[in-house]
Coordinates of C-alpha atoms and ligand atoms in Angstrom, one line a residue:
X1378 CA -3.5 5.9 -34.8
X1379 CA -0.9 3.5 -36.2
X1380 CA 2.2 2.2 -34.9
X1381 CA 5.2 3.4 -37.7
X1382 CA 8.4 2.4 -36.9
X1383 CA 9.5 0.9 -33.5
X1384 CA 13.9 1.2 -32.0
X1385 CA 16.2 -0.4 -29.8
X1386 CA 18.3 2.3 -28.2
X1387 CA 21.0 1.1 -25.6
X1388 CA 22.6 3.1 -22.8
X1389 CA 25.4 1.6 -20.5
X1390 CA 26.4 3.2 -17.4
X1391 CA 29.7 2.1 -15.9
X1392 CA 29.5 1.6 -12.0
X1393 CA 31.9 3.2 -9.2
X1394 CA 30.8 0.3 -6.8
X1395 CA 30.6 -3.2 -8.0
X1396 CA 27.4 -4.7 -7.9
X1397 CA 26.9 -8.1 -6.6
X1398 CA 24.6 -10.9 -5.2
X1399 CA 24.0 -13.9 -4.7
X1400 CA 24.5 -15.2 -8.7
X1401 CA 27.8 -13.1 -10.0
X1402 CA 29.2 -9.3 -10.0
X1403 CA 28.7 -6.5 -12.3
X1404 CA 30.4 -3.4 -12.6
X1405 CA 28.8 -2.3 -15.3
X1406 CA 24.2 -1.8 -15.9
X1407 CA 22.8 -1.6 -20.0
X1408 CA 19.6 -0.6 -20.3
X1409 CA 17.7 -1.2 -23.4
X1410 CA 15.0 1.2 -23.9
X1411 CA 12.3 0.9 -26.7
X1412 CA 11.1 4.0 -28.5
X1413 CA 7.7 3.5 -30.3
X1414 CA 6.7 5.9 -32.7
X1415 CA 3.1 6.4 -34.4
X1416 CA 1.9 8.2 -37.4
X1417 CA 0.1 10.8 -34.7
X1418 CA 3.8 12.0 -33.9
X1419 CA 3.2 10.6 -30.1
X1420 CA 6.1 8.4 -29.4
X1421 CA 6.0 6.3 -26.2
X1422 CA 8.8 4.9 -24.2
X1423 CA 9.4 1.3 -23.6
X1424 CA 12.0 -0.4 -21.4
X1425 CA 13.5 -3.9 -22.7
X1426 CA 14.3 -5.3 -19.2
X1427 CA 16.0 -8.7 -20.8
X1428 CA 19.3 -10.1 -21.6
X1429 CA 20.9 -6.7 -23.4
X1430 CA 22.6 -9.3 -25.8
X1431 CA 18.9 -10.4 -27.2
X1432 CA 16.6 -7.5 -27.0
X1433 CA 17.5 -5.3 -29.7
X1434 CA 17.2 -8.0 -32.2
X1435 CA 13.7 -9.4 -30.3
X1436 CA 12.6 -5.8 -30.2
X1437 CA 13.1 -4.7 -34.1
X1438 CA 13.5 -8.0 -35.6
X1439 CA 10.3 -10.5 -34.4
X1440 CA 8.7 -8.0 -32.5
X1441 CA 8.3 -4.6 -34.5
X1442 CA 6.9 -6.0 -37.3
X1443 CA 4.0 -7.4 -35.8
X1444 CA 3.6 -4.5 -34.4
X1445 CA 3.9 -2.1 -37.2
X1446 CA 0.7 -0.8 -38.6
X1447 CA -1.7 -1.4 -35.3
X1448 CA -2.7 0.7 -32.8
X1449 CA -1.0 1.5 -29.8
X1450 CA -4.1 2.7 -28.4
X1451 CA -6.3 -0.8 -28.8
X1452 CA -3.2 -2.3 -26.3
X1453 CA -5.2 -5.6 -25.8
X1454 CA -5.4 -6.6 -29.7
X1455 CA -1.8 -5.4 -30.1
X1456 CA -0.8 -7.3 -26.6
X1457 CA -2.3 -10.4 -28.2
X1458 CA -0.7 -10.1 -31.7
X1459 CA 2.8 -9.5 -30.4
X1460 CA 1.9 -12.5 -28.4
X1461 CA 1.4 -14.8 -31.1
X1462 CA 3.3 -13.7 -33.6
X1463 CA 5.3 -16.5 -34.1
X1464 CA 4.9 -19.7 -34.8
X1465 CA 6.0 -21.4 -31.4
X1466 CA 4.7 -19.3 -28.7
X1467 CA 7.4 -17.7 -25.8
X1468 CA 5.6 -17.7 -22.9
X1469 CA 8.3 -16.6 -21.0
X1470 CA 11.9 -14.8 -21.5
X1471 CA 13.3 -11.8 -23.1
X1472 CA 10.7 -11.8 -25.9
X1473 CA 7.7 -11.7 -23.2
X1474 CA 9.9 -8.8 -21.4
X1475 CA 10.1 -7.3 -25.1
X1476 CA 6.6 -7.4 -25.4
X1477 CA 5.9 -5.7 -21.9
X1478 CA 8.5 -3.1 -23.3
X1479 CA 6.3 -2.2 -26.2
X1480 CA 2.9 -2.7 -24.0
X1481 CA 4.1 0.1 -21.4
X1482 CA 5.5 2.3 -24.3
X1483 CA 1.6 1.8 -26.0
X1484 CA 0.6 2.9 -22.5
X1485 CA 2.8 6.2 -22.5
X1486 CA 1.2 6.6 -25.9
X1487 CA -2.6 6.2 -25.2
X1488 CA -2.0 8.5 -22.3
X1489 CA -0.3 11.2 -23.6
X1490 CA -3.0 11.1 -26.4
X1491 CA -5.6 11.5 -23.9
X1492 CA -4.0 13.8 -21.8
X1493 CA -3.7 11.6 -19.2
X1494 CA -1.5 10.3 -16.4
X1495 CA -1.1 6.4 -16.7
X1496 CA -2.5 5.7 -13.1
X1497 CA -5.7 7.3 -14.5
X1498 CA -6.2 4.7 -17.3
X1499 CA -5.8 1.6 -15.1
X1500 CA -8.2 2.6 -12.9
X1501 CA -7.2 6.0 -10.9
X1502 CA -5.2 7.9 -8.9
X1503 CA -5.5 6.4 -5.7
X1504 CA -2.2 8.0 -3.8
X1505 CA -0.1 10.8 -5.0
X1506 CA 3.1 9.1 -3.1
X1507 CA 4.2 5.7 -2.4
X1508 CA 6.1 3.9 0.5
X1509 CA 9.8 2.9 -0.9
X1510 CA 12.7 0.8 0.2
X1511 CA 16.3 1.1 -0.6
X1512 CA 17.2 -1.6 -2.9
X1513 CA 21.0 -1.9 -2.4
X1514 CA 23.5 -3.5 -0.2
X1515 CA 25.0 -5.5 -2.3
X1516 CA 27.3 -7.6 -0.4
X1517 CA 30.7 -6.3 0.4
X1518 CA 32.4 -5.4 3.2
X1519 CA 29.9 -5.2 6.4
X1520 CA 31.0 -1.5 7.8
X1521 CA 30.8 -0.2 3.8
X1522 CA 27.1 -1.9 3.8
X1523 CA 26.4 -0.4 7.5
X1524 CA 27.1 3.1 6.3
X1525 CA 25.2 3.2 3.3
X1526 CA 22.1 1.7 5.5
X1527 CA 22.8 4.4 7.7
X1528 CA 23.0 6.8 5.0
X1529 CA 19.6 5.1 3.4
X1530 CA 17.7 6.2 6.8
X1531 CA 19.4 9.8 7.0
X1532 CA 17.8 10.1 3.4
X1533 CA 14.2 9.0 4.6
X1534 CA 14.1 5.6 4.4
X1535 CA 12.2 3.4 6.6
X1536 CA 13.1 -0.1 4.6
X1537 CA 16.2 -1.3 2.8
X1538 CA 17.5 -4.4 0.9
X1539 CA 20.6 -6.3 0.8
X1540 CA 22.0 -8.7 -1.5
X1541 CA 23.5 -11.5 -0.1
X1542 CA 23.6 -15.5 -0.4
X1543 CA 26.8 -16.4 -2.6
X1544 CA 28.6 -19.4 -2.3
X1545 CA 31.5 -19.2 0.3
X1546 CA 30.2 -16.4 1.9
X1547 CA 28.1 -17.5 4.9
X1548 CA 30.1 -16.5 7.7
X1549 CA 30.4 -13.1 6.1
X1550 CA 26.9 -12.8 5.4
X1551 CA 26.2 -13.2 9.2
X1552 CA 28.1 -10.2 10.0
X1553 CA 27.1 -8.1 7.2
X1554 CA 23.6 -8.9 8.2
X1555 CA 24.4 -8.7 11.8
X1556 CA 26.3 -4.6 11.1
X1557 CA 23.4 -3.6 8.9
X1558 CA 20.8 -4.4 11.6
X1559 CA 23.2 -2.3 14.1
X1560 CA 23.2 0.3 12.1
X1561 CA 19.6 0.8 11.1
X1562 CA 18.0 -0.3 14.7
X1563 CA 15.4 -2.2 15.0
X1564 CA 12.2 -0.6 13.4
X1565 CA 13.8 -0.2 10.4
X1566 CA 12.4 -3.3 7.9
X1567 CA 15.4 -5.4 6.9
X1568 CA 15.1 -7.2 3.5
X1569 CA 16.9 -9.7 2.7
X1570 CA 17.1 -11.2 -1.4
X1571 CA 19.4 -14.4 -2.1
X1572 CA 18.2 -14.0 -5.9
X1573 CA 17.8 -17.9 -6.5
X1574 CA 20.6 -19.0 -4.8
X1575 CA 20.0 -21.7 -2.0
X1576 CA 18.4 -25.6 -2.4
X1577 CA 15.8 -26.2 0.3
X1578 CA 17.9 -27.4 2.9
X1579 CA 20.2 -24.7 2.8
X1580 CA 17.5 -22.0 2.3
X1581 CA 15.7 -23.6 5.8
X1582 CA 19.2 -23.6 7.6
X1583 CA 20.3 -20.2 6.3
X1584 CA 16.7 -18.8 7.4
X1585 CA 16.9 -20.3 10.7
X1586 CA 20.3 -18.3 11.2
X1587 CA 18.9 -15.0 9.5
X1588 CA 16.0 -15.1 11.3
X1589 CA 18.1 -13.2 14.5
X1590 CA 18.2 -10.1 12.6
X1591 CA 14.6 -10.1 12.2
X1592 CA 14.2 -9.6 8.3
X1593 CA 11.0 -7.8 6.9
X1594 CA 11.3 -10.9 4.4
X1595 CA 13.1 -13.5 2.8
X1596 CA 13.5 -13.1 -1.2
X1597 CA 14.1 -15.8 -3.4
X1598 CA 15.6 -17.8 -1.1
X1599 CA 15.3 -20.5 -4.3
X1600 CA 14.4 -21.6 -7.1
X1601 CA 11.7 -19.1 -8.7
X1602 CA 10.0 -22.2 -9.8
X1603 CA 10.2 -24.3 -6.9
X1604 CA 6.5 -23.2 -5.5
X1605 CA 6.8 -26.0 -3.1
X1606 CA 9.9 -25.5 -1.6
X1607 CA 9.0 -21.9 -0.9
X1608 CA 5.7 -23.0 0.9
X1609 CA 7.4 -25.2 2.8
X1610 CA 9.8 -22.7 4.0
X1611 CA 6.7 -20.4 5.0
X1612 CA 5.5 -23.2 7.1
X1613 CA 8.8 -23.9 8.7
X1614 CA 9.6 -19.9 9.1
X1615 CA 8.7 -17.2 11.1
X1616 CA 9.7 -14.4 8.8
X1617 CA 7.7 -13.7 5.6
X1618 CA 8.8 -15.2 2.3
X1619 CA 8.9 -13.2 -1.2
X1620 CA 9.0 -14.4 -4.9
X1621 CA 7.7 -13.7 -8.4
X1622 CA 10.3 -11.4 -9.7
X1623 CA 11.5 -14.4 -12.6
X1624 CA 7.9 -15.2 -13.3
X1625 CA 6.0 -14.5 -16.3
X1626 CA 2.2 -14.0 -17.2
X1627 CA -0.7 -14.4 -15.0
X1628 CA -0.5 -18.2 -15.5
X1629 CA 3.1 -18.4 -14.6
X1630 CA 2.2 -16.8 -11.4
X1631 CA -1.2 -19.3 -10.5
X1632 CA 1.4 -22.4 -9.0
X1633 CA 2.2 -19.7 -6.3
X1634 CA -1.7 -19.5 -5.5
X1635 CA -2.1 -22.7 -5.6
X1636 CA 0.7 -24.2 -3.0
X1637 CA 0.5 -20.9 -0.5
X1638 CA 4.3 -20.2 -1.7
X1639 CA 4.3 -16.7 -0.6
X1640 CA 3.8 -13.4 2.0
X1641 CA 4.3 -11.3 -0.5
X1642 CA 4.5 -11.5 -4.9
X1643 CA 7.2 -9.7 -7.1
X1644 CA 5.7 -9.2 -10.3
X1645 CA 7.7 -7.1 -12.7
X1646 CA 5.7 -5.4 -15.1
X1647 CA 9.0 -4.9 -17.4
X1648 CA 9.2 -9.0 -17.4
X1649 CA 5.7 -10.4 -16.4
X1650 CA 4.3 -9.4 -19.7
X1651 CA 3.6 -5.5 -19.6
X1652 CA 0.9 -3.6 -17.1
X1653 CA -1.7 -5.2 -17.7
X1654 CA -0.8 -8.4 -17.0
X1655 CA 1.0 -7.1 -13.9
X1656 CA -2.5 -5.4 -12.3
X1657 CA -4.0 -8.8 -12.8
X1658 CA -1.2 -10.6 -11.0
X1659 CA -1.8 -7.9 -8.4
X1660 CA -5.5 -8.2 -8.4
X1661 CA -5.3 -12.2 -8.2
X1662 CA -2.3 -12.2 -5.2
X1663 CA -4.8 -9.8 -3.3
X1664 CA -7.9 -12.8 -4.3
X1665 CA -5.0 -15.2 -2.7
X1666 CA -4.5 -13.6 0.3
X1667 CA -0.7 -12.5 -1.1
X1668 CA 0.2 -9.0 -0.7
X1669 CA 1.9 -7.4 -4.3
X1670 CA 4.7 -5.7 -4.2
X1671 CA 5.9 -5.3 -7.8
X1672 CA 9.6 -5.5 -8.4
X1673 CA 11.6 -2.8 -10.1
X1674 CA 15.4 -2.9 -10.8
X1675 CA 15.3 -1.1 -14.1
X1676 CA 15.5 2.6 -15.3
X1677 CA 12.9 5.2 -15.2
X1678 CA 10.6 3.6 -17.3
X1679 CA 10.0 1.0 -15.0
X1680 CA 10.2 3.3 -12.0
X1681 CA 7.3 5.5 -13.5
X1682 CA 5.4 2.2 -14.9
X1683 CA 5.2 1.2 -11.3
X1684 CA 4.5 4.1 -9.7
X1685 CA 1.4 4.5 -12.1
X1686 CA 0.6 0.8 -11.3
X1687 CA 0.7 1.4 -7.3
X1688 CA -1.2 4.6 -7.9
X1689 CA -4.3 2.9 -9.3
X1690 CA -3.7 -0.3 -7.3
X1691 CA -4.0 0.8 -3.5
X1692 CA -3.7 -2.5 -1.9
X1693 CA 0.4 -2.9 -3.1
X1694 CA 2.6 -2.8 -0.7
X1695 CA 6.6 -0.8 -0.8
X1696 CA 8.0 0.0 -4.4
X1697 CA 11.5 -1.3 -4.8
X1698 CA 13.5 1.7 -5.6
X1699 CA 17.0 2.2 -6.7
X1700 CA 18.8 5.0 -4.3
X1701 CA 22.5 4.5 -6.0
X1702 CA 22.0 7.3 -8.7
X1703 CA 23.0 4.9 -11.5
X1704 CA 19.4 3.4 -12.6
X1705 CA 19.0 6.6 -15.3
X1706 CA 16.0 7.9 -13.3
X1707 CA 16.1 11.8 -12.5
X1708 CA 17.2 11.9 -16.0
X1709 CA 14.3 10.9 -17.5
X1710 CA 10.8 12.3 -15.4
X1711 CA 9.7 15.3 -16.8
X1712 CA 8.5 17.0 -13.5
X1713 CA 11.2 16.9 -10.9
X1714 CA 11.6 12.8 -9.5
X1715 CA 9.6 13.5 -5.7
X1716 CA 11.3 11.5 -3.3
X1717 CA 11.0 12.1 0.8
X1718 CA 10.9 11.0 3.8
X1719 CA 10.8 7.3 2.4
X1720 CA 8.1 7.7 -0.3
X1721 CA 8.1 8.5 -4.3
X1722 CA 5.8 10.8 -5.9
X1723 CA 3.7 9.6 -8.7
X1724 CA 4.0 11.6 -12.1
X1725 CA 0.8 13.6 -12.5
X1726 CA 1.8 14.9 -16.1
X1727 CA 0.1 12.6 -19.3
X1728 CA 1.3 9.0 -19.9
X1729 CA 4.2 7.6 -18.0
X1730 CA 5.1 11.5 -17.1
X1731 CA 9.1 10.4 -18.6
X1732 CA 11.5 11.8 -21.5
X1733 CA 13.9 9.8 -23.6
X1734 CA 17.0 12.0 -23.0
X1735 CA 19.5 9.8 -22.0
Ligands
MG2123 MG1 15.1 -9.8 -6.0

């Protein structure tokens, strides 16, 4: 099989809600998703998780034609020619999330030309469904964030995230934290993500405060690249600490090993370099004593990708799921999307088990 032409399709879906954390506001998400067709007529379906400026020139510029005229099925030779296909190597960016694009849409190929469900070529189907949290709570006004936690639970939730950490916003960020934890009682677990924002003295001083709603963990309290700083604030913590989400390749992730940075690691497969690269990540953080629990913020592409990935890999821990309706998910899984009582069904039909019908 050969790979015959490769596109850059974008979607943009305008928000009712604004989205915000700890680094700026949005009210608007653009998804680039990455259609690769073959001269079998199986066409698989990438997801270009990058800056949506870049992508569709990385994707069908300086990445499609190394990729035209390989095969999608031999994914390691094609993985390692997209790879190097330039002179100076990216090891990390948007064209390393174009490259995972293209890997998982290779993977949607090869199983849907073996008439098989991803999970089943990285290993097996382990578990049919998967624990999920609500990733949401973007910080605005604590009763609004209290309601939807509440509403997150009445939906069969059993986790949820919020959003919080911008500059100025401390005090507030107290009592959002403080309404969501009233409303979701204490069994619930409480993530918190400040996406990058803090320096180490703040992240410590922060923690120390956030600690008194008794967070499942802290994300990305800094730096991604500040290993140290995150293993200090382990040591110096009683609640668990979470990174990886901005790291790329299974040597990006290695520094975390090597300090103790983390409870649990955030590799996404739409940025770390594809699925491959993401089971190793999972397979080394498990050799580390780390528990994996990938990260997914994307459309269905990613959401199936990672079910697949959790299916095969039992010892991940709580898929990251978007419950706002506006990450193009239903839309796109061919069976009906499973979700109850806090867990996601993994696709049983061949490949990723997704449609590009958006
Ligand atoms: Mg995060």
């Amino acid at each position: 099989m050969k790979i015959t032409a490769i596109h850059a399709v974008q979607r943009v879906r305008h928000l009712t809600r604004p989205m915000r954390n700890a680094q700026g506001e949005s009210d608007r998400r653009r998804f680039t998703f990455v259609i690769v067709e073959t001269d079998a007529g199986v066409t698989g379906i990438g997801d270009a998780f990058g800056d949506p400026l870049l992508m569709p020139t990385i994707i069908e510029r300086r990445l499609a034609p190394a990729a035209i005229g390989l095969d999608p099925l031999d994914i390691e030779t094609l993985w390692r020619r997209l790879f190097a296909s330039g002179s100076f190597w990216e090891t990390a960016g948007s064209v390393v999330c174009g490259i995972s694009a293209i890997e998982v849409a290779c993977w949607d190929i090869r199983g849907k030309h073996d008439g098989l469900p991803v999970c089943e070529l990285l290993g097996g189907r382990k578990r049919d469904r998967v624990e999920a949290y609500a990733s949401d709570l973007h910080w605005e006004e604590p009763q609004q964030m209290a309601e939807l936690a509440r509403d997150y639970l009445e939906r069969g939730f059993r986790f949820v995230k919020t959003h919080i950490g911008a500059a100025g916003q401390h005090d507030n960020d107290l009592r959002r934290c403080e309404a969501i934890r009233e409303a979701i009682g204490p069994d619930v677990g409480f993530l918190i993500d400040i996406n990058t924002a803090f320096d180490r003295q703040t992240a410590l001083a922060r923690g120390r405060e956030l600690e008194a709603f008794d967070p499942f963990w802290y994300e990305e309290p800094l730096s991604p690249l500040d290993y140290q700083g995150h293993a200090q604030l382990r040591q110096e913590l009683s609640m668990k600490v979470s990174t990886g989400e901005n790291l790329y390749l299974t040597e990006g992730f290695q520094p975390l090993w090597a300090v103790n940075a983390c409870d649990y690691v955030m590799p996404d497969i739409l940025r770390c370099g594809g699925l491959r690269q993401a089971q190793q990540i999972c397979r080394d953080a498990v050799a580390h004593g780390v528990i994996p629990s990938p990260h997914n913020f994307s459309s269905g592409v990613g959401l199936a990708a990672t079910l697949h990935l959790m299916a095969a890999q039992i010892d991940t821990e709580l898929l990251e799921f978007d419950p706002t309706g506006t990450a193009i998910y239903e839309e796109m899984f061919i069976e009906p999307l499973g979700v109850a009582d806090g867990m996601v069904e993994v696709p049983s039909g061949p490949g990723l088990g997704i449609r590009f019908d958006v």
